[in-house]
Amino acid sequence: MAHHPAALARAAQARAAWRPAVERAMALHRAGLLDEAEALYGQLLKLLPDEPNLVHFHGVLLYQRHRLDEAVAAVRRSIALDGRVAAWHNNLGNMLLDQRQVEAAAAAYQRCLALEPGHREVRNNLACLLRMTGRLAEAETLLRGLLMQAPDFADAQAHLALVLAAQGRAAEACEAGARALELAPEVTRNHRLLGLLHAQAGRLDVAEQVYRRWLARSPGDPEALHHLAAVTGQGVPERACDAYVTEVFDRFAASFDAKLAHLQYAAPALCAEALRRRAAGRRRAVLDAGCGTGLCGPLLRPLATELVGLDLSAAMLDRARARGSYDQLVQAELAAWMDTSPGRFDAIVSADTLCYFGPLEPVLAAARRAVRPGGLLVFTVEALEGDAHACVLRPHGRYAHARGAVEDWLAQVGWHAVEAEAATLRQEAGQPVAGWVFSAARA
């Protein structure tokens, strides 16, 4: 239906009148003041529901708040209102890729390139899609072509390092990672990436130098301190500090599910199956301790009359909330919060969370206090071969635990009927990560 010229004129006048407020909302958004920006976007969208910029950047804000379905719908609508902005198609592709909608993401990226063939970010994103789907040679070819045209593109250099590492080409990966850091030393993830690449290659002394340079640039950075302890064995904490855990998982929340799907992440299913066997069909009050984005939620929901999720990362909890599986979500440190809930639960599940704790006795004791007599505990740890050490902080930043040590800690704090099942928890750098699925009962 054609719009009447007078109606179009009135719409243009309304947009002009409200332009300062639109620019104010976008400025708040850019400044990271998301509450204020969202409130103003909401007010303006009531007045200008078909203003493409408002619709689009409100969608971007929803994405930042991990409300993915709403975000994708808003960005799709903005493109329907004005499909000529290449960057909007790129944004849509990123959101779809985070949801593992690979074909739809590729189509969005291709539309971006059709509008702007030289768009280097979207070519880098296409390489990411290829890497996530195992097409490493194609990803490498695309990145090398991009870097021929834009040799100073640090993100592409870092991405090339990941692609090379995934192919087992450690020396080349370290070289690409070093180039990324040289190009963008102010970008924290470039320090992290290069340190991890050297650590994975067994060059712990070089990784140490990278982390010390990172600390010289950012004194007291919790990630740098944690990884430095991991490669030197000095100052190893009893558990990963709250600041480290929060920083890491808030950063990864948006892409966490897609990343773990790529790594064939099995811990939630392993824990849910172990609980199902031990619970013998009974429905229970269950705590998902370290729930993250809620991957365990749909698996535990059929076993629970009440399901509570607990995590330190607010961004992870936002993603878990969107799943709708939990009766309650709590942001807190695991052991401290369990100590505030004595005898509340019939079962506690902790999938791939206790790998951020060293000696497990304190957290296992807190879990025992939080369950009723006869209650169950199910959790995973990464496996440390032999019993020479109870636990070790590995260069990737997670602890590995010896089976015998875990069994001793369980017995010492009053768990019994312990079962331990060897399992592959995920794939990492193309290799299986060996672990243990423990289950135990409180007398």
Coordinates of C-alpha atoms in Angstrom, one line a residue:
M1 CA 0.0 0.0 0.0
A2 CA 1.4 3.4 -1.0
H3 CA 1.8 5.9 1.8
H4 CA 0.1 9.3 1.5
P5 CA 2.6 12.1 1.0
A6 CA 1.2 14.0 4.0
A7 CA 1.6 11.0 6.2
L8 CA 5.2 10.6 5.1
A9 CA 5.9 14.2 5.8
R10 CA 4.4 13.9 9.3
A11 CA 6.6 10.9 10.0
A12 CA 9.7 12.7 8.8
Q13 CA 8.8 15.7 11.0
A14 CA 8.4 13.3 14.0
R15 CA 11.8 11.7 13.4
A16 CA 13.4 15.1 13.1
A17 CA 11.8 16.3 16.3
W18 CA 12.9 13.3 18.3
R19 CA 16.4 13.0 16.7
P20 CA 18.2 14.6 19.8
A21 CA 16.6 12.0 22.1
V22 CA 17.5 9.1 19.7
E23 CA 21.1 10.3 19.7
R24 CA 21.0 10.6 23.5
A25 CA 19.8 7.0 23.8
M26 CA 22.6 5.8 21.5
A27 CA 25.2 7.8 23.4
L28 CA 24.0 6.2 26.7
H29 CA 24.3 2.8 25.0
R30 CA 27.8 3.5 23.7
A31 CA 28.8 4.5 27.2
G32 CA 27.7 1.2 28.6
L33 CA 24.8 2.7 30.6
L34 CA 22.4 -0.1 29.5
D35 CA 19.6 0.5 32.0
E36 CA 19.3 4.2 31.1
A37 CA 19.6 3.4 27.4
E38 CA 17.0 0.6 27.4
A39 CA 14.5 2.8 29.3
L40 CA 15.0 5.6 26.7
Y41 CA 14.8 3.2 23.8
G42 CA 11.5 1.9 25.1
Q43 CA 10.0 5.4 25.4
L44 CA 11.1 6.4 22.0
L45 CA 9.9 3.2 20.3
K46 CA 6.4 3.9 21.5
L47 CA 6.6 7.2 19.6
L48 CA 8.7 6.0 16.6
P49 CA 8.0 2.3 16.3
D50 CA 9.3 2.1 12.7
E51 CA 12.5 4.1 13.2
P52 CA 15.1 1.6 11.9
N53 CA 18.0 2.9 14.0
L54 CA 16.0 2.7 17.2
V55 CA 14.8 -0.8 16.4
H56 CA 18.2 -2.0 15.5
F57 CA 20.2 -0.6 18.4
H58 CA 17.5 -1.7 20.8
G59 CA 18.1 -5.2 19.4
V60 CA 21.8 -4.9 19.9
L61 CA 21.2 -3.9 23.6
L62 CA 18.9 -6.9 24.0
Y63 CA 21.7 -9.1 22.7
Q64 CA 24.1 -7.6 25.2
R65 CA 21.6 -8.5 27.9
H66 CA 21.5 -12.1 26.6
R67 CA 17.9 -11.9 25.5
L68 CA 18.8 -13.6 22.3
D69 CA 15.4 -14.4 20.7
E70 CA 14.1 -10.8 21.3
A71 CA 17.4 -9.4 20.0
V72 CA 17.3 -11.4 16.8
A73 CA 13.6 -10.5 16.2
A74 CA 14.4 -6.8 16.7
V75 CA 17.5 -6.8 14.4
R76 CA 15.5 -8.7 11.7
R77 CA 12.8 -6.1 11.9
S78 CA 15.3 -3.2 11.6
I79 CA 16.6 -4.9 8.4
A80 CA 13.1 -5.2 7.1
L81 CA 12.6 -1.5 7.7
D82 CA 16.0 -0.6 6.0
G83 CA 18.0 -3.4 4.5
R84 CA 20.7 -1.2 3.1
V85 CA 23.0 -1.0 6.1
A86 CA 25.8 -3.7 5.7
A87 CA 26.8 -3.7 9.4
W88 CA 23.3 -4.6 10.5
H89 CA 23.5 -7.8 8.5
N90 CA 26.8 -8.5 10.1
N91 CA 25.3 -8.0 13.5
L92 CA 22.5 -10.4 12.7
G93 CA 25.0 -13.0 11.5
N94 CA 26.9 -12.8 14.8
M95 CA 23.7 -13.3 16.8
L96 CA 22.7 -16.2 14.7
L97 CA 26.1 -17.8 14.9
D98 CA 26.0 -17.5 18.7
Q99 CA 22.8 -19.6 18.5
R100 CA 24.5 -22.1 16.2
Q101 CA 22.2 -21.2 13.3
V102 CA 25.1 -21.6 10.9
E103 CA 23.3 -21.5 7.6
A104 CA 21.2 -18.4 8.6
A105 CA 24.4 -16.7 9.9
A106 CA 26.2 -17.4 6.7
A107 CA 23.4 -15.9 4.6
A108 CA 23.4 -12.8 6.8
Y109 CA 27.2 -12.4 6.3
Q110 CA 26.8 -12.9 2.6
R111 CA 24.2 -10.1 2.4
C112 CA 26.6 -7.8 4.3
L113 CA 29.3 -8.6 1.7
A114 CA 26.9 -8.0 -1.2
L115 CA 26.3 -4.5 0.2
E116 CA 29.9 -3.8 1.2
P117 CA 32.4 -6.2 -0.5
G118 CA 35.3 -4.8 1.4
H119 CA 33.8 -5.3 4.8
R120 CA 36.7 -6.9 6.7
E121 CA 34.9 -7.7 9.9
V122 CA 32.3 -9.8 8.2
R123 CA 35.0 -11.7 6.3
N124 CA 36.7 -12.4 9.7
N125 CA 33.3 -13.5 11.0
L126 CA 32.8 -15.9 8.1
A127 CA 36.2 -17.4 8.9
C128 CA 35.0 -17.9 12.5
L129 CA 31.9 -19.7 11.1
L130 CA 34.1 -22.0 9.0
R131 CA 36.4 -22.7 12.0
M132 CA 33.4 -23.6 14.2
T133 CA 32.1 -26.0 11.6
G134 CA 35.5 -27.7 11.2
R135 CA 36.4 -26.3 7.8
L136 CA 39.8 -25.2 9.0
A137 CA 41.6 -25.1 5.6
E138 CA 38.9 -22.8 4.2
A139 CA 39.0 -20.6 7.2
E140 CA 42.8 -20.3 6.9
T141 CA 42.5 -19.4 3.2
L142 CA 40.0 -16.7 3.8
L143 CA 42.0 -15.2 6.7
R144 CA 45.3 -15.2 4.7
G145 CA 43.5 -13.5 1.8
L146 CA 42.1 -10.9 4.2
L147 CA 45.5 -10.3 5.8
M148 CA 47.1 -9.8 2.4
Q149 CA 44.7 -6.8 2.0
A150 CA 44.7 -5.7 5.6
P151 CA 47.9 -6.8 7.2
D152 CA 47.3 -4.6 10.3
F153 CA 44.0 -6.3 11.1
A154 CA 44.8 -7.6 14.6
D155 CA 41.5 -9.5 15.0
A156 CA 42.2 -11.5 11.9
Q157 CA 45.7 -12.3 13.0
A158 CA 44.4 -13.5 16.3
H159 CA 41.8 -15.6 14.5
L160 CA 44.4 -17.1 12.2
A161 CA 46.3 -18.1 15.4
L162 CA 43.3 -20.0 16.6
V163 CA 42.8 -21.7 13.2
L164 CA 46.4 -22.8 13.1
A165 CA 46.4 -24.1 16.6
A166 CA 43.3 -26.1 15.8
Q167 CA 45.3 -27.8 13.0
G168 CA 48.1 -28.6 15.4
R169 CA 50.5 -26.1 13.9
A170 CA 51.7 -24.6 17.2
A171 CA 54.8 -22.7 16.0
E172 CA 52.8 -20.9 13.3
A173 CA 49.9 -20.2 15.7
C174 CA 52.3 -18.6 18.2
E175 CA 53.8 -16.5 15.4
A176 CA 50.3 -15.3 14.4
G177 CA 49.4 -14.6 18.0
A178 CA 52.5 -12.6 18.6
R179 CA 51.7 -10.5 15.5
A180 CA 48.2 -9.9 16.8
L181 CA 49.6 -8.7 20.2
E182 CA 52.2 -6.5 18.4
L183 CA 49.4 -4.8 16.4
A184 CA 47.0 -4.4 19.4
P185 CA 48.8 -4.6 22.7
E186 CA 46.0 -2.7 24.4
V187 CA 43.6 -5.6 23.7
T188 CA 43.5 -8.0 26.7
R189 CA 42.5 -11.0 24.8
N190 CA 45.6 -10.8 22.6
H191 CA 47.8 -11.3 25.8
R192 CA 45.6 -14.1 27.0
L193 CA 45.7 -15.8 23.6
L194 CA 49.4 -15.7 23.1
G195 CA 50.1 -16.9 26.7
L196 CA 47.7 -19.9 26.2
L197 CA 49.2 -20.8 22.8
H198 CA 52.7 -21.0 24.3
A199 CA 51.4 -22.9 27.3
Q200 CA 49.6 -25.4 25.1
A201 CA 52.9 -25.9 23.2
G202 CA 54.7 -26.6 26.4
R203 CA 56.7 -23.3 26.4
L204 CA 55.8 -22.3 29.9
D205 CA 58.7 -20.0 30.3
V206 CA 57.6 -18.0 27.2
A207 CA 54.0 -18.0 28.5
E208 CA 55.3 -16.6 31.8
Q209 CA 57.0 -13.7 30.0
V210 CA 53.7 -13.0 28.1
Y211 CA 51.7 -12.9 31.4
R212 CA 54.3 -10.7 33.1
R213 CA 54.1 -8.2 30.2
W214 CA 50.3 -8.3 30.6
L215 CA 50.6 -7.6 34.3
A216 CA 53.0 -4.8 33.6
R217 CA 50.4 -3.2 31.4
S218 CA 47.4 -4.1 33.7
P219 CA 48.7 -4.5 37.3
G220 CA 46.6 -6.8 39.4
D221 CA 44.5 -8.2 36.5
P222 CA 42.9 -11.3 37.9
E223 CA 43.2 -13.3 34.7
A224 CA 46.8 -12.5 34.2
L225 CA 47.6 -13.4 37.9
H226 CA 45.7 -16.7 37.6
H227 CA 47.4 -17.8 34.4
L228 CA 50.8 -16.7 35.7
A229 CA 50.3 -19.0 38.7
A230 CA 49.2 -21.8 36.4
V231 CA 52.4 -21.7 34.3
T232 CA 54.9 -21.0 37.2
G233 CA 53.3 -23.1 40.0
Q234 CA 54.0 -20.1 42.3
G235 CA 51.2 -18.5 44.3
V236 CA 48.6 -21.0 43.2
P237 CA 45.3 -20.1 44.8
E238 CA 43.1 -22.6 46.7
R239 CA 40.5 -21.8 44.1
A240 CA 40.0 -19.4 41.2
C241 CA 39.2 -16.0 42.8
D242 CA 35.7 -14.5 42.4
A243 CA 37.1 -11.7 40.2
Y244 CA 38.7 -14.1 37.8
V245 CA 35.6 -16.3 37.5
T246 CA 33.3 -13.3 37.0
E247 CA 35.5 -11.7 34.4
V248 CA 35.9 -14.9 32.4
F249 CA 32.3 -16.0 32.4
D250 CA 30.7 -12.6 31.9
R251 CA 32.9 -12.2 28.8
F252 CA 32.0 -15.6 27.4
A253 CA 28.3 -15.7 28.2
A254 CA 27.0 -14.7 24.8
S255 CA 29.0 -17.3 22.9
F256 CA 29.3 -19.9 25.7
D257 CA 26.7 -22.4 24.4
A258 CA 28.0 -22.3 20.8
K259 CA 31.6 -22.7 22.0
L260 CA 30.7 -25.7 24.1
A261 CA 28.6 -27.3 21.4
H262 CA 31.7 -27.0 19.1
L263 CA 33.8 -28.7 21.9
Q264 CA 31.2 -31.6 22.2
Y265 CA 30.6 -30.7 25.8
A266 CA 29.2 -33.7 27.7
A267 CA 29.3 -32.7 31.4
P268 CA 25.6 -31.7 31.8
A269 CA 24.3 -34.9 30.2
L270 CA 26.8 -37.0 32.2
C271 CA 25.7 -35.4 35.5
A272 CA 22.0 -35.6 34.7
E273 CA 22.3 -39.3 33.9
A274 CA 24.2 -40.0 37.1
L275 CA 21.6 -38.3 39.1
R276 CA 18.8 -40.1 37.3
R277 CA 20.4 -43.5 38.2
R278 CA 20.9 -42.6 41.9
A279 CA 17.6 -40.8 42.4
A280 CA 15.6 -43.9 41.3
G281 CA 12.7 -41.9 39.8
R282 CA 12.1 -39.7 42.9
R283 CA 11.5 -36.0 42.2
R284 CA 13.6 -33.7 44.4
A285 CA 14.6 -30.2 45.4
V286 CA 17.8 -29.9 43.3
L287 CA 20.6 -27.3 43.3
D288 CA 22.5 -26.7 40.0
A289 CA 25.7 -25.4 41.6
G290 CA 27.6 -23.4 38.9
C291 CA 24.7 -23.5 36.5
G292 CA 26.3 -21.1 34.0
T293 CA 23.9 -20.5 31.0
G294 CA 21.6 -23.3 32.3
L295 CA 22.7 -26.2 30.1
C296 CA 21.8 -28.6 32.8
G297 CA 18.4 -27.0 33.4
P298 CA 16.3 -28.9 30.8
L299 CA 18.0 -32.1 31.8
L300 CA 17.4 -31.7 35.5
R301 CA 13.9 -30.2 35.3
P302 CA 12.1 -33.7 34.9
L303 CA 14.0 -34.8 38.1
A304 CA 13.1 -31.8 40.2
T305 CA 10.1 -30.5 42.1
E306 CA 12.2 -27.4 42.8
L307 CA 15.2 -26.4 40.7
V308 CA 17.6 -23.7 41.8
G309 CA 20.5 -22.4 39.8
L310 CA 23.5 -20.8 41.4
D311 CA 26.4 -19.0 39.7
L312 CA 28.8 -16.1 40.2
S313 CA 28.4 -14.6 36.8
A314 CA 25.4 -12.3 36.3
A315 CA 25.7 -12.6 32.5
M316 CA 25.6 -16.4 32.7
L317 CA 22.5 -16.2 34.9
D318 CA 20.8 -13.9 32.3
R319 CA 21.2 -16.7 29.7
A320 CA 20.0 -19.3 32.2
R321 CA 16.9 -17.2 33.0
A322 CA 16.0 -17.2 29.3
R323 CA 15.8 -21.0 29.3
G324 CA 12.9 -20.9 31.8
S325 CA 14.0 -24.1 33.5
Y326 CA 14.7 -22.8 37.0
D327 CA 12.4 -21.9 39.9
Q328 CA 15.1 -19.6 41.3
L329 CA 18.4 -18.2 40.1
V330 CA 21.0 -16.9 42.6
Q331 CA 24.2 -14.9 42.0
A332 CA 26.7 -15.9 44.7
E333 CA 29.9 -17.9 45.3
L334 CA 29.1 -21.6 45.6
A335 CA 30.4 -22.7 49.0
A336 CA 29.4 -19.5 50.8
W337 CA 25.9 -19.6 49.5
M338 CA 25.4 -23.3 50.3
D339 CA 26.4 -22.6 53.8
T340 CA 23.4 -20.2 54.1
S341 CA 21.0 -23.0 53.0
P342 CA 21.5 -25.9 55.4
G343 CA 19.4 -29.0 54.7
R344 CA 17.5 -27.3 51.8
F345 CA 18.2 -29.7 49.0
D346 CA 17.7 -33.4 48.2
A347 CA 20.4 -33.3 45.5
I348 CA 23.2 -31.0 44.3
V349 CA 24.6 -31.2 40.8
S350 CA 27.8 -29.4 39.7
A351 CA 28.8 -29.9 36.1
D352 CA 32.3 -28.6 35.1
T353 CA 32.4 -26.2 38.0
L354 CA 34.7 -27.7 40.6
C355 CA 37.6 -27.5 38.1
Y356 CA 37.8 -24.0 39.4
F357 CA 38.5 -25.2 42.9
G358 CA 41.8 -26.7 44.1
P359 CA 41.5 -28.7 47.3
L360 CA 37.8 -29.7 47.3
E361 CA 37.3 -30.4 51.0
P362 CA 35.7 -27.0 51.8
V363 CA 33.2 -27.0 49.0
L364 CA 32.3 -30.7 49.5
A365 CA 31.7 -30.0 53.2
A366 CA 29.4 -27.0 52.3
A367 CA 27.5 -29.2 49.8
R368 CA 27.0 -31.8 52.5
R369 CA 25.5 -29.2 54.9
A370 CA 23.2 -28.0 52.2
V371 CA 21.5 -31.4 51.6
R372 CA 19.1 -33.4 53.8
P373 CA 20.0 -36.8 55.2
G374 CA 20.0 -39.2 52.3
G375 CA 20.7 -36.4 49.8
L376 CA 22.9 -36.8 46.7
L377 CA 25.8 -35.0 45.2
V378 CA 26.9 -35.4 41.6
F379 CA 29.8 -33.5 40.0
T380 CA 32.6 -33.7 37.5
V381 CA 36.3 -33.0 37.7
E382 CA 39.1 -33.1 35.2
A383 CA 41.2 -36.1 35.7
L384 CA 44.8 -36.0 37.0
E385 CA 46.6 -39.2 36.4
G386 CA 48.3 -40.8 39.4
D387 CA 48.1 -39.8 43.0
A388 CA 51.4 -37.9 43.3
H389 CA 49.4 -34.7 43.6
A390 CA 45.9 -34.2 44.9
C391 CA 45.2 -31.4 42.4
V392 CA 47.2 -29.3 39.9
L393 CA 46.3 -25.9 38.3
R394 CA 46.9 -26.6 34.6
P395 CA 48.2 -24.0 32.2
H396 CA 44.7 -23.5 30.7
G397 CA 43.6 -22.1 34.1
R398 CA 41.5 -25.1 35.4
Y399 CA 42.4 -27.5 38.1
A400 CA 42.7 -31.3 37.6
H401 CA 42.1 -33.7 40.4
A402 CA 43.4 -37.2 41.3
R403 CA 40.6 -39.7 41.8
G404 CA 42.0 -40.9 45.1
A405 CA 42.2 -37.4 46.5
V406 CA 38.6 -36.7 45.7
E407 CA 37.5 -39.9 47.3
D408 CA 39.5 -39.0 50.4
W409 CA 37.9 -35.6 50.6
L410 CA 34.4 -37.0 50.2
A411 CA 35.0 -39.5 53.0
Q412 CA 36.5 -36.9 55.3
V413 CA 33.5 -34.6 55.2
G414 CA 30.9 -37.3 55.5
W415 CA 29.8 -38.4 52.0
H416 CA 29.5 -42.2 51.4
A417 CA 28.4 -44.7 48.8
V418 CA 30.8 -42.9 46.4
E419 CA 30.8 -43.9 42.7
A420 CA 33.4 -42.7 40.2
E421 CA 32.9 -43.0 36.4
A422 CA 35.6 -42.2 33.9
A423 CA 34.3 -40.0 31.1
T424 CA 35.3 -37.6 28.3
L425 CA 34.0 -34.2 29.3
R426 CA 34.7 -32.3 26.1
Q427 CA 37.2 -31.9 23.3
E428 CA 39.9 -29.3 23.6
A429 CA 42.5 -28.4 21.0
G430 CA 41.3 -31.5 19.1
Q431 CA 42.0 -33.8 22.1
P432 CA 39.6 -35.4 24.5
V433 CA 39.5 -34.0 28.1
A434 CA 39.4 -36.9 30.5
G435 CA 37.4 -36.5 33.6
W436 CA 35.6 -38.2 36.5
V437 CA 31.8 -38.1 37.2
F438 CA 31.5 -38.6 41.0
S439 CA 28.3 -39.3 42.8
A440 CA 27.8 -39.7 46.6
A441 CA 25.2 -39.8 49.3
R442 CA 24.8 -38.2 52.7
A443 CA 24.2 -40.6 55.5

